[in-house]
């Protein structure tokens, strides 16, 4: 399976693909999901995890603000679906492992189906007990399952898992890792043989499994995975990895591993937000706090006809985007790889900028639009373009914990340093607004801030063409990036005030 287009060969896959925001990059612009936190217990201990910590600014797996009973979860789903007509997926992803709480998990799905009949069911699991629940998953119509598989070599697994607990026995070391991996791969193969669409999540852990992940990609594809998500390590406060001083991977390494896993045959998910276990809304736009119990109790009755019509219109938008993307893939230029793609970089200093794609960071609340102020950004969507084709590269989060820090960072200077470390290889940064101080800091670092709005792809193409026009040829000496320039503090509307200098990355 070389692309998501090939999923259309799987029965019922195309319909669900168009509506599942995690399995389809195009669908995530339009369709929403709700994660129901009904599964608190977990049967393994990962060295990067600590589910006791919660912060309103946190967005990572294993974090919730409130646990729900199956009855509450079904009630909340109905209230959200009645108001959020683009809600297409109901998932259970924790905060522990759903199959370590199998009774509550399956009861929740059963109750939801009784009142909200048009949603896709999705389950995330570590896979330890998956083989015991295959029949129930199929019976309940859980059509999408995500399994977190960080290693297929028990020796690597011993550096990731502290222990596993199964049927009253606690396992540690290589014995634990081997049992877990065997169960994960067996469960994956069984689900795939029953027509369930399986995605594999793998946490990229520098100097632990980074060199091993291409092998993981090869093995999980052989066992039936249709999608592989390489997720940068997020180190939870109080976890073993935090105590050991482990650091999260830099964007360059994440992209390198994504490309290597793609070369191994995997279809790579690049738009993952590593969501909370109680997330609601579009990916990148968590609205959990909007749906309080007062809001749910005051929700109108669900209009099933209106939901069906609205989602049919969204289906068409997704279909058009998928076909356009499939057509572009036949004309795609080679990627620049994981290194800097700004105009002044490259192995040949005399090369024309027009022949090289550049990276663009975009601030967005969702919906495929440039529609968020720089100061409110918790993530950047990274695109690559040569001015004719736009390719989505991935998500870079900018919360301080993404770098292995235990507390939320309120220091603007330090926060800006972290942001620069995430976007330093980008030529442009598009947002709906930006203050003077960050404008100047970005410009001095060689990242041109653009204030704009509208469709992301259209904006990327427009401003990359502008960049090519203003800086058509790379500097032969690779000169510094206009450091200290007061002219290019940010661009909006008329661009004629920009100096005709070479712009670098």
Coordinates of C-alpha atoms in Angstrom, one line a residue:
X1 CA 0.0 0.0 0.0
X2 CA 1.8 3.1 -1.3
X3 CA -0.6 5.8 -0.4
X4 CA -3.9 6.4 1.4
X5 CA -5.6 6.3 -1.9
X6 CA -5.0 2.5 -1.9
X7 CA -7.3 2.3 1.2
X8 CA -10.2 2.6 -1.2
X9 CA -9.6 -1.0 -2.1
X10 CA -10.5 -2.1 1.5
X11 CA -14.3 -2.5 2.0
X12 CA -16.0 0.5 3.6
X13 CA -12.6 2.2 4.0
X14 CA -13.1 5.1 1.6
X15 CA -16.3 6.3 3.3
X16 CA -14.7 6.3 6.8
X17 CA -11.4 7.6 5.4
X18 CA -13.1 10.7 4.2
X19 CA -14.4 11.4 7.7
X20 CA -11.6 10.3 10.0
X21 CA -9.4 13.3 10.9
X22 CA -6.6 11.2 12.2
X23 CA -6.4 8.8 9.3
X24 CA -6.8 11.4 6.6
X25 CA -4.8 14.7 6.4
X26 CA -7.5 16.3 4.3
X27 CA -10.4 15.2 6.6
X28 CA -8.8 16.8 9.6
X29 CA -9.6 20.3 8.2
X30 CA -13.3 19.6 8.3
X31 CA -14.2 16.7 10.6
X32 CA -14.0 16.7 14.4
X33 CA -13.5 14.0 17.0
X34 CA -14.4 13.5 20.7
X35 CA -12.2 11.4 23.0
X36 CA -14.1 9.9 26.0
X37 CA -12.0 9.5 29.1
X38 CA -13.5 6.4 30.6
X39 CA -10.4 4.2 31.0
X40 CA -8.2 5.3 33.9
X41 CA -6.3 2.0 34.5
X42 CA -3.1 1.0 32.6
X43 CA -1.3 -2.3 32.5
X44 CA 2.1 -1.1 31.4
X45 CA 4.6 1.5 32.6
X46 CA 6.4 3.5 29.9
X47 CA 9.4 5.5 30.9
X48 CA 8.0 8.7 29.3
X49 CA 4.6 8.6 30.9
X50 CA 3.1 10.0 34.1
X51 CA -0.6 10.1 34.0
X52 CA -1.0 11.9 37.4
X53 CA 0.0 15.3 36.0
X54 CA -2.6 17.6 34.5
X55 CA -2.4 21.2 33.4
X56 CA -4.9 23.3 31.4
X57 CA -2.1 24.1 29.0
X58 CA -1.1 20.4 28.5
X59 CA -1.9 18.6 25.3
X60 CA -0.5 15.1 25.3
X61 CA -1.8 11.6 25.6
X62 CA -2.7 10.4 29.1
X63 CA -3.9 13.7 30.3
X64 CA -7.5 14.5 31.3
X65 CA -9.3 16.9 33.6
X66 CA -12.3 14.7 34.4
X67 CA -13.0 11.0 34.2
X68 CA -16.4 9.9 32.9
X69 CA -18.6 6.9 33.5
X70 CA -20.0 5.2 30.4
X71 CA -23.4 6.8 31.1
X72 CA -21.8 10.3 31.3
X73 CA -19.7 9.6 28.2
X74 CA -22.8 8.7 26.1
X75 CA -24.7 11.8 27.4
X76 CA -21.7 14.1 26.6
X77 CA -21.3 12.6 23.1
X78 CA -25.0 13.2 22.3
X79 CA -24.8 16.8 23.5
X80 CA -21.7 17.5 21.5
X81 CA -23.0 15.8 18.4
X82 CA -26.2 17.9 18.6
X83 CA -24.1 21.1 18.5
X84 CA -21.0 20.1 16.6
X85 CA -22.4 18.8 13.3
X86 CA -18.9 18.0 11.9
X87 CA -18.3 15.5 14.8
X88 CA -17.6 12.2 12.9
X89 CA -15.4 10.2 15.3
X90 CA -15.9 8.9 18.8
X91 CA -12.7 7.5 20.3
X92 CA -11.5 6.1 23.5
X93 CA -7.8 6.6 24.2
X94 CA -7.4 6.7 27.9
X95 CA -6.1 8.2 30.1
X96 CA -5.0 4.7 30.7
X97 CA -5.4 1.8 28.3
X98 CA -8.9 1.2 27.0
X99 CA -8.5 -2.5 27.0
X100 CA -7.2 -2.6 30.5
X101 CA -10.7 -1.1 31.2
X102 CA -12.5 -3.3 28.7
X103 CA -15.9 -3.4 30.4
X104 CA -16.2 0.4 30.7
X105 CA -14.8 0.9 27.2
X106 CA -17.2 -1.5 25.4
X107 CA -20.1 -0.3 27.5
X108 CA -19.4 3.2 26.4
X109 CA -19.3 2.4 22.7
X110 CA -22.5 0.4 23.1
X111 CA -24.3 3.3 24.8
X112 CA -23.1 5.8 22.3
X113 CA -24.3 3.8 19.3
X114 CA -27.8 3.7 20.7
X115 CA -28.2 7.5 20.4
X116 CA -25.5 8.7 17.9
X117 CA -25.7 6.3 15.0
X118 CA -23.6 8.1 12.3
X119 CA -20.2 8.3 14.0
X120 CA -17.0 6.3 13.4
X121 CA -15.7 4.3 16.4
X122 CA -12.0 4.5 17.1
X123 CA -9.9 2.8 19.9
X124 CA -6.3 3.3 20.9
X125 CA -4.4 0.7 22.9
X126 CA -0.9 -0.5 23.9
X127 CA -2.0 -3.9 22.5
X128 CA -1.1 -6.0 25.5
X129 CA -4.6 -7.6 25.8
X130 CA -5.8 -6.9 22.3
X131 CA -5.9 -10.5 21.1
X132 CA -8.6 -11.3 23.7
X133 CA -11.0 -8.6 22.4
X134 CA -10.9 -9.0 18.6
X135 CA -14.4 -10.4 18.3
X136 CA -15.9 -7.7 20.6
X137 CA -14.2 -5.0 18.6
X138 CA -15.6 -6.3 15.4
X139 CA -19.0 -6.9 16.9
X140 CA -19.3 -3.3 18.1
X141 CA -18.3 -1.8 14.8
X142 CA -15.0 -0.3 16.0
X143 CA -13.6 0.2 12.6
X144 CA -10.3 2.0 13.5
X145 CA -7.8 0.9 16.0
X146 CA -4.5 2.5 16.9
X147 CA -1.7 0.4 18.5
X148 CA 1.3 2.1 20.1
X149 CA 4.3 0.0 19.0
X150 CA 7.6 1.6 20.0
X151 CA 9.9 -1.4 19.2
X152 CA 9.8 -4.8 17.6
X153 CA 13.1 -5.9 19.3
X154 CA 12.8 -6.8 23.0
X155 CA 16.2 -5.5 23.7
X156 CA 15.1 -2.0 22.5
X157 CA 11.9 -2.4 24.4
X158 CA 13.6 -2.9 27.7
X159 CA 14.8 0.7 27.5
X160 CA 11.2 2.0 27.0
X161 CA 9.0 -0.1 29.3
X162 CA 9.5 -0.4 33.1
X163 CA 7.0 -3.3 33.6
X164 CA 3.8 -4.8 32.2
X165 CA 1.0 -6.4 34.3
X166 CA -1.1 -9.2 32.8
X167 CA -3.4 -11.7 34.5
X168 CA -2.2 -11.1 38.0
X169 CA 1.5 -11.3 37.1
X170 CA 4.1 -8.4 36.8
X171 CA 6.8 -8.8 34.1
X172 CA 9.9 -6.8 33.8
X173 CA 13.0 -6.5 31.6
X174 CA 13.3 -8.4 28.3
X175 CA 10.6 -10.9 29.3
X176 CA 8.1 -8.0 29.6
X177 CA 9.2 -6.4 26.3
X178 CA 9.0 -9.7 24.4
X179 CA 5.5 -10.5 25.7
X180 CA 4.2 -7.1 24.8
X181 CA 5.7 -7.0 21.3
X182 CA 4.4 -10.5 20.5
X183 CA 0.9 -9.6 21.7
X184 CA 1.0 -6.3 19.7
X185 CA 2.0 -7.9 16.4
X186 CA -0.5 -10.8 16.8
X187 CA -3.3 -8.4 17.6
X188 CA -2.4 -6.1 14.7
X189 CA -2.4 -9.1 12.3
X190 CA -5.7 -10.4 13.6
X191 CA -7.5 -7.0 13.3
X192 CA -6.2 -6.4 9.8
X193 CA -7.5 -9.8 8.7
X194 CA -11.0 -8.8 10.0
X195 CA -11.1 -5.6 8.0
X196 CA -10.3 -3.2 10.8
X197 CA -8.2 -0.2 9.7
X198 CA -5.1 -0.2 11.9
X199 CA -2.8 2.7 12.6
X200 CA 0.5 2.3 14.5
X201 CA 1.9 5.0 16.7
X202 CA 5.6 4.9 17.5
X203 CA 7.2 7.4 19.9
X204 CA 10.5 8.6 18.6
X205 CA 12.9 8.4 21.5
X206 CA 16.4 9.8 20.7
X207 CA 19.3 7.3 21.2
X208 CA 16.8 4.6 22.3
X209 CA 14.7 3.6 19.3
X210 CA 15.5 6.2 16.6
X211 CA 17.7 3.9 14.6
X212 CA 15.2 1.0 15.1
X213 CA 12.1 2.7 13.8
X214 CA 12.5 1.9 10.1
X215 CA 12.5 -1.7 11.1
X216 CA 9.4 -1.1 13.1
X217 CA 7.8 0.5 10.0
X218 CA 8.7 -2.5 7.9
X219 CA 7.4 -5.1 10.4
X220 CA 4.1 -3.4 11.2
X221 CA 3.3 -2.9 7.5
X222 CA 3.8 -6.6 7.0
X223 CA 1.4 -7.3 9.8
X224 CA -1.3 -5.1 8.3
X225 CA -0.9 -1.5 9.5
X226 CA -2.3 1.0 6.9
X227 CA -0.8 4.1 8.5
X228 CA 2.3 4.8 10.7
X229 CA 2.6 7.8 13.0
X230 CA 6.1 8.7 14.1
X231 CA 5.5 10.9 17.2
X232 CA 8.2 13.0 18.8
X233 CA 8.8 12.1 22.5
X234 CA 6.9 14.2 25.0
X235 CA 8.4 13.7 28.4
X236 CA 5.8 13.8 31.2
X237 CA 6.7 15.6 34.4
X238 CA 7.8 13.1 37.0
X239 CA 8.5 10.4 34.5
X240 CA 11.6 8.3 34.5
X241 CA 12.9 9.9 31.3
X242 CA 12.5 13.4 32.9
X243 CA 14.5 12.2 35.9
X244 CA 17.2 10.9 33.6
X245 CA 17.4 14.2 31.7
X246 CA 16.2 12.8 28.5
X247 CA 15.5 15.4 25.7
X248 CA 12.8 15.4 23.1
X249 CA 13.9 15.0 19.4
X250 CA 14.5 18.1 17.3
X251 CA 12.3 18.6 14.2
X252 CA 15.1 17.6 11.9
X253 CA 15.4 14.1 13.4
X254 CA 11.6 13.7 13.4
X255 CA 11.5 14.4 9.7
X256 CA 14.5 12.2 9.0
X257 CA 12.8 9.3 10.6
X258 CA 9.5 9.9 8.9
X259 CA 11.2 9.8 5.6
X260 CA 13.2 6.7 6.5
X261 CA 10.0 4.9 7.6
X262 CA 8.3 6.0 4.4
X263 CA 11.2 4.5 2.5
X264 CA 10.6 1.3 4.4
X265 CA 7.1 1.2 2.8
X266 CA 4.9 2.9 5.5
X267 CA 2.3 5.5 4.8
X268 CA 3.2 8.2 7.2
X269 CA 0.8 10.3 9.2
X270 CA 2.2 13.8 9.5
X271 CA -0.6 15.9 11.1
X272 CA -0.8 14.2 14.6
X273 CA -1.5 16.6 17.5
X274 CA -0.7 14.0 20.2
X275 CA -4.1 14.8 21.7
X276 CA -5.4 14.7 25.3
X277 CA -7.6 11.8 26.2
X278 CA -10.5 14.2 26.6
X279 CA -10.0 16.3 23.4
X280 CA -13.1 17.6 21.5
X281 CA -13.2 19.4 18.2
X282 CA -11.0 19.7 15.1
X283 CA -7.4 18.6 15.4
X284 CA -5.4 21.5 16.7
X285 CA -8.6 23.2 18.1
X286 CA -9.5 21.5 21.4
X287 CA -12.9 22.7 22.6
X288 CA -13.3 20.5 25.6
X289 CA -13.8 23.5 27.9
X290 CA -16.6 24.8 25.7
X291 CA -18.7 21.7 26.4
X292 CA -19.4 21.9 30.1
X293 CA -22.1 19.9 31.8
X294 CA -24.3 23.1 31.8
X295 CA -23.7 23.3 28.0
X296 CA -24.6 19.6 27.5
X297 CA -27.8 19.8 29.6
X298 CA -28.9 22.8 27.5
X299 CA -28.1 21.2 24.2
X300 CA -30.9 21.0 21.6
X301 CA -32.2 17.7 20.3
X302 CA -30.0 16.2 17.6
X303 CA -31.2 16.9 14.0
X304 CA -30.0 13.7 12.3
X305 CA -31.0 15.0 8.8
X306 CA -29.1 18.2 9.2
X307 CA -26.0 16.3 10.4
X308 CA -26.2 14.0 7.4
X309 CA -26.5 16.8 5.0
X310 CA -23.8 18.9 6.6
X311 CA -21.4 15.9 6.6
X312 CA -22.2 15.1 3.0
X313 CA -21.1 18.6 2.0
X314 CA -17.9 18.1 4.0
X315 CA -17.4 14.7 2.3
X316 CA -17.4 16.5 -1.1
X317 CA -14.8 19.0 0.1
X318 CA -12.5 16.2 1.3
X319 CA -13.0 14.3 -1.9
X320 CA -12.0 17.3 -4.0
X321 CA -8.9 17.8 -1.8
X322 CA -7.9 14.1 -1.9
X323 CA -8.2 14.0 -5.7
X324 CA -6.2 17.3 -6.1
X325 CA -3.5 15.9 -3.8
X326 CA -3.4 12.6 -5.7
X327 CA -3.0 14.5 -8.9
X328 CA -0.2 16.7 -7.5
X329 CA 1.7 13.6 -6.2
X330 CA 2.4 12.6 -9.8
X331 CA 4.2 15.9 -10.4
X332 CA 5.8 16.3 -6.9
X333 CA 9.4 17.5 -6.8
X334 CA 11.8 15.7 -4.6
X335 CA 11.8 16.7 -1.0
X336 CA 14.7 18.7 0.4
X337 CA 15.0 16.1 3.1
X338 CA 15.4 17.0 6.8
X339 CA 17.8 19.8 6.5
X340 CA 17.3 23.6 6.1
X341 CA 15.5 24.5 2.8
X342 CA 15.9 28.2 3.1
X343 CA 17.2 30.2 0.1
X344 CA 20.8 30.6 1.4
X345 CA 21.3 27.0 2.2
X346 CA 22.4 24.1 0.0
X347 CA 25.4 22.3 -1.2
X348 CA 25.8 24.5 -4.2
X349 CA 26.0 28.2 -3.3
X350 CA 25.5 29.3 -6.8
X351 CA 22.2 27.4 -7.2
X352 CA 19.1 29.4 -8.0
X353 CA 16.5 29.7 -5.2
X354 CA 13.8 29.1 -7.8
X355 CA 15.0 25.5 -8.0
X356 CA 14.7 24.7 -4.3
X357 CA 11.5 24.3 -2.2
X358 CA 11.4 26.2 1.1
X359 CA 9.8 25.4 4.4
X360 CA 6.9 27.6 5.7
X361 CA 5.6 27.7 9.2
X362 CA 1.8 28.4 9.5
X363 CA -0.2 29.4 12.6
X364 CA -3.8 28.1 12.4
X365 CA -6.8 27.3 14.6
X366 CA -7.9 24.8 12.0
X367 CA -10.2 24.6 9.0
X368 CA -7.3 24.9 6.6
X369 CA -7.0 28.7 7.2
X370 CA -4.3 31.1 8.4
X371 CA -6.5 32.3 11.2
X372 CA -4.5 32.6 14.4
X373 CA -2.3 35.2 16.0
X374 CA 1.3 34.3 16.5
X375 CA 1.1 35.0 20.2
X376 CA -1.5 32.3 20.7
X377 CA 0.3 29.6 18.7
X378 CA 0.8 26.3 20.5
X379 CA 1.9 24.6 17.4
X380 CA 3.1 25.4 13.8
X381 CA 2.0 23.6 10.7
X382 CA 5.0 23.1 8.5
X383 CA 4.7 23.1 4.7
X384 CA 7.2 22.9 1.9
X385 CA 6.7 24.6 -1.5
X386 CA 8.6 25.7 -4.5
X387 CA 5.8 28.1 -5.5
X388 CA 4.0 25.6 -7.7
X389 CA 3.2 22.7 -5.4
X390 CA 2.5 22.7 -1.6
X391 CA 3.4 19.6 0.5
X392 CA 2.4 19.3 4.2
X393 CA 5.5 18.2 6.2
X394 CA 4.2 18.0 9.8
X395 CA 3.3 19.6 13.1
X396 CA 5.8 21.2 15.5
X397 CA 4.5 21.9 19.0
X398 CA 5.9 24.8 20.9
X399 CA 4.8 24.2 24.5
X400 CA 7.7 24.0 26.8
X401 CA 7.1 20.4 27.9
X402 CA 7.8 19.3 24.4
X403 CA 11.5 19.9 25.2
X404 CA 11.4 17.8 28.4
X405 CA 10.6 20.6 30.8
X406 CA 8.4 19.9 33.8
X407 CA 6.6 23.3 34.1
X408 CA 4.8 25.6 31.8
X409 CA 7.1 28.4 30.6
X410 CA 5.9 31.9 31.3
X411 CA 9.2 33.7 30.3
X412 CA 8.7 35.4 26.9
X413 CA 12.4 35.4 26.1
X414 CA 12.8 31.7 26.8
X415 CA 9.5 31.0 25.0
X416 CA 10.8 32.9 21.9
X417 CA 14.1 30.9 22.0
X418 CA 12.0 27.7 21.9
X419 CA 9.9 28.9 19.0
X420 CA 13.0 29.9 17.1
X421 CA 14.5 26.5 17.6
X422 CA 11.3 25.1 16.0
X423 CA 11.1 27.4 13.0
X424 CA 14.7 28.4 12.3
X425 CA 14.8 26.3 9.2
X426 CA 11.7 28.0 7.7
X427 CA 11.9 30.9 5.2
X428 CA 8.4 32.2 6.0
X429 CA 6.0 32.3 9.0
X430 CA 2.4 33.0 8.2
X431 CA 0.0 34.2 10.9
X432 CA -3.1 36.4 11.2
X433 CA -1.2 38.9 13.4
X434 CA 2.1 39.3 15.3
X435 CA 3.6 41.8 17.7
X436 CA 6.6 44.1 16.9
X437 CA 9.0 42.3 19.2
X438 CA 8.6 38.8 17.8
X439 CA 8.5 40.2 14.3
X440 CA 12.0 41.7 14.8
X441 CA 13.3 38.6 16.5
X442 CA 12.1 36.3 13.7
X443 CA 13.5 38.6 11.0
X444 CA 16.9 38.7 12.7
X445 CA 16.9 34.9 12.7
X446 CA 16.2 34.9 9.0
X447 CA 12.5 33.9 9.2
X448 CA 10.2 36.4 7.3
X449 CA 6.9 36.9 9.2
X450 CA 3.9 37.5 7.0
X451 CA 0.5 38.7 8.3
X452 CA -2.3 37.3 6.1
X453 CA -5.4 35.2 6.2
X454 CA -7.4 32.8 4.1
X455 CA -6.6 29.3 2.7
X456 CA -3.3 27.9 3.8
X457 CA -2.2 26.4 0.5
X458 CA -3.2 29.5 -1.5
X459 CA -1.3 31.8 1.0
X460 CA 1.8 29.5 0.9
X461 CA 1.9 29.6 -2.9
X462 CA 1.4 33.4 -3.0
X463 CA 4.1 34.2 -0.5
X464 CA 6.6 31.7 -1.8
X465 CA 6.2 33.3 -5.2
X466 CA 6.7 36.6 -3.6
X467 CA 9.9 35.3 -1.9
X468 CA 11.2 34.0 -5.2
X469 CA 10.5 37.3 -6.8
X470 CA 12.3 39.3 -4.1
X471 CA 15.2 36.9 -3.6
X472 CA 15.7 35.1 -7.0
X473 CA 19.3 33.9 -6.6
X474 CA 21.2 32.6 -3.6
X475 CA 24.1 34.5 -2.3
X476 CA 27.3 33.0 -3.7
X477 CA 29.0 33.6 -0.3
X478 CA 26.1 32.4 1.8
X479 CA 26.0 35.8 3.5
X480 CA 24.2 36.3 6.8
X481 CA 20.4 36.7 6.9
X482 CA 19.8 40.5 7.0
X483 CA 20.7 40.4 10.7
X484 CA 19.7 43.6 12.4
X485 CA 17.6 44.8 9.4
X486 CA 14.8 47.2 10.5
X487 CA 13.1 47.1 7.1
X488 CA 11.6 43.6 7.1
X489 CA 9.8 43.6 10.5
X490 CA 6.8 41.8 9.0
X491 CA 5.0 41.9 5.8
X492 CA 1.4 42.7 5.1
X493 CA -0.3 43.9 1.9
X494 CA 2.1 46.0 -0.1
X495 CA 5.6 44.5 -0.2
X496 CA 7.4 47.2 -2.1
X497 CA 9.2 48.5 1.0
X498 CA 11.3 45.4 1.3
X499 CA 15.0 45.7 0.4
X500 CA 16.0 43.8 -2.7
X501 CA 18.5 41.7 -0.8
X502 CA 19.1 38.0 -0.8
X503 CA 17.0 36.3 1.9
X504 CA 18.4 33.2 3.6
X505 CA 17.4 30.5 6.0

